[in-house]
Amino acid sequence: MAAILTVIAAAPVSEVSLMIVRLISVGMAVGALAVLVGTRARHPGWLAVSVVAILIKLGR
């Protein structure tokens, strides 16, 4: 995933790259929600994954 984001960051903005970034961001947000619900917010991993999802969204 990091390699995909690096390539997208270096390339010009296109509809395909925006869609890929959106999908990765949504996937990370869903993963954060799964960790939040699955651990009943006892594991801080949900916060870290949420921050990653936000940074991906803001980066593009």
Coordinates of C-alpha atoms in Angstrom, one line a residue:
M1 CA 0.0 0.0 0.0
A2 CA 2.8 2.4 0.8
A3 CA 4.3 1.8 -2.7
I4 CA 1.0 2.5 -4.3
L5 CA 0.6 5.8 -2.4
T6 CA 4.2 6.8 -3.3
V7 CA 3.6 6.2 -7.0
I8 CA 0.3 8.1 -6.8
A9 CA 2.0 11.0 -5.0
A10 CA 4.6 11.3 -7.7
A11 CA 2.1 11.1 -10.6
P12 CA -0.1 13.9 -11.9
V13 CA -3.7 13.9 -10.5
S14 CA -6.1 11.8 -12.4
E15 CA -9.5 10.4 -11.8
V16 CA -8.1 6.9 -11.3
S17 CA -5.5 8.0 -8.8
L18 CA -8.2 9.9 -6.8
M19 CA -10.4 6.8 -6.8
I20 CA -7.6 4.6 -5.6
V21 CA -6.7 7.1 -2.8
R22 CA -10.4 7.3 -1.8
L23 CA -10.6 3.5 -1.7
I24 CA -7.5 3.1 0.4
S25 CA -8.7 5.9 2.8
V26 CA -12.1 4.3 3.2
G27 CA -10.5 0.9 3.7
M28 CA -8.3 2.3 6.5
A29 CA -11.3 3.9 8.1
V30 CA -13.3 0.7 8.0
G31 CA -10.3 -1.1 9.5
A32 CA -10.1 1.5 12.3
L33 CA -13.8 1.0 13.0
A34 CA -13.3 -2.8 13.1
V35 CA -10.5 -2.4 15.6
L36 CA -12.6 0.1 17.6
V37 CA -15.6 -2.2 17.8
G38 CA -13.7 -5.5 18.0
T39 CA -11.6 -4.4 21.0
R40 CA -14.3 -2.2 22.6
A41 CA -11.8 0.8 22.2
R42 CA -9.3 -0.9 24.6
H43 CA -6.6 -1.1 21.9
P44 CA -5.1 2.2 20.7
G45 CA -4.6 0.7 17.2
W46 CA -8.0 2.2 16.1
L47 CA -6.6 5.7 16.7
A48 CA -3.5 5.1 14.8
V49 CA -5.3 3.6 11.8
S50 CA -7.8 6.5 11.9
V51 CA -4.9 9.0 11.8
V52 CA -3.5 7.1 8.8
A53 CA -6.9 7.3 7.0
I54 CA -7.1 11.0 7.6
L55 CA -3.6 11.7 6.4
I56 CA -4.2 9.7 3.2
K57 CA -7.3 11.7 2.6
L58 CA -5.6 15.0 3.3
G59 CA -2.6 14.1 1.2
R60 CA -4.4 14.1 -2.0

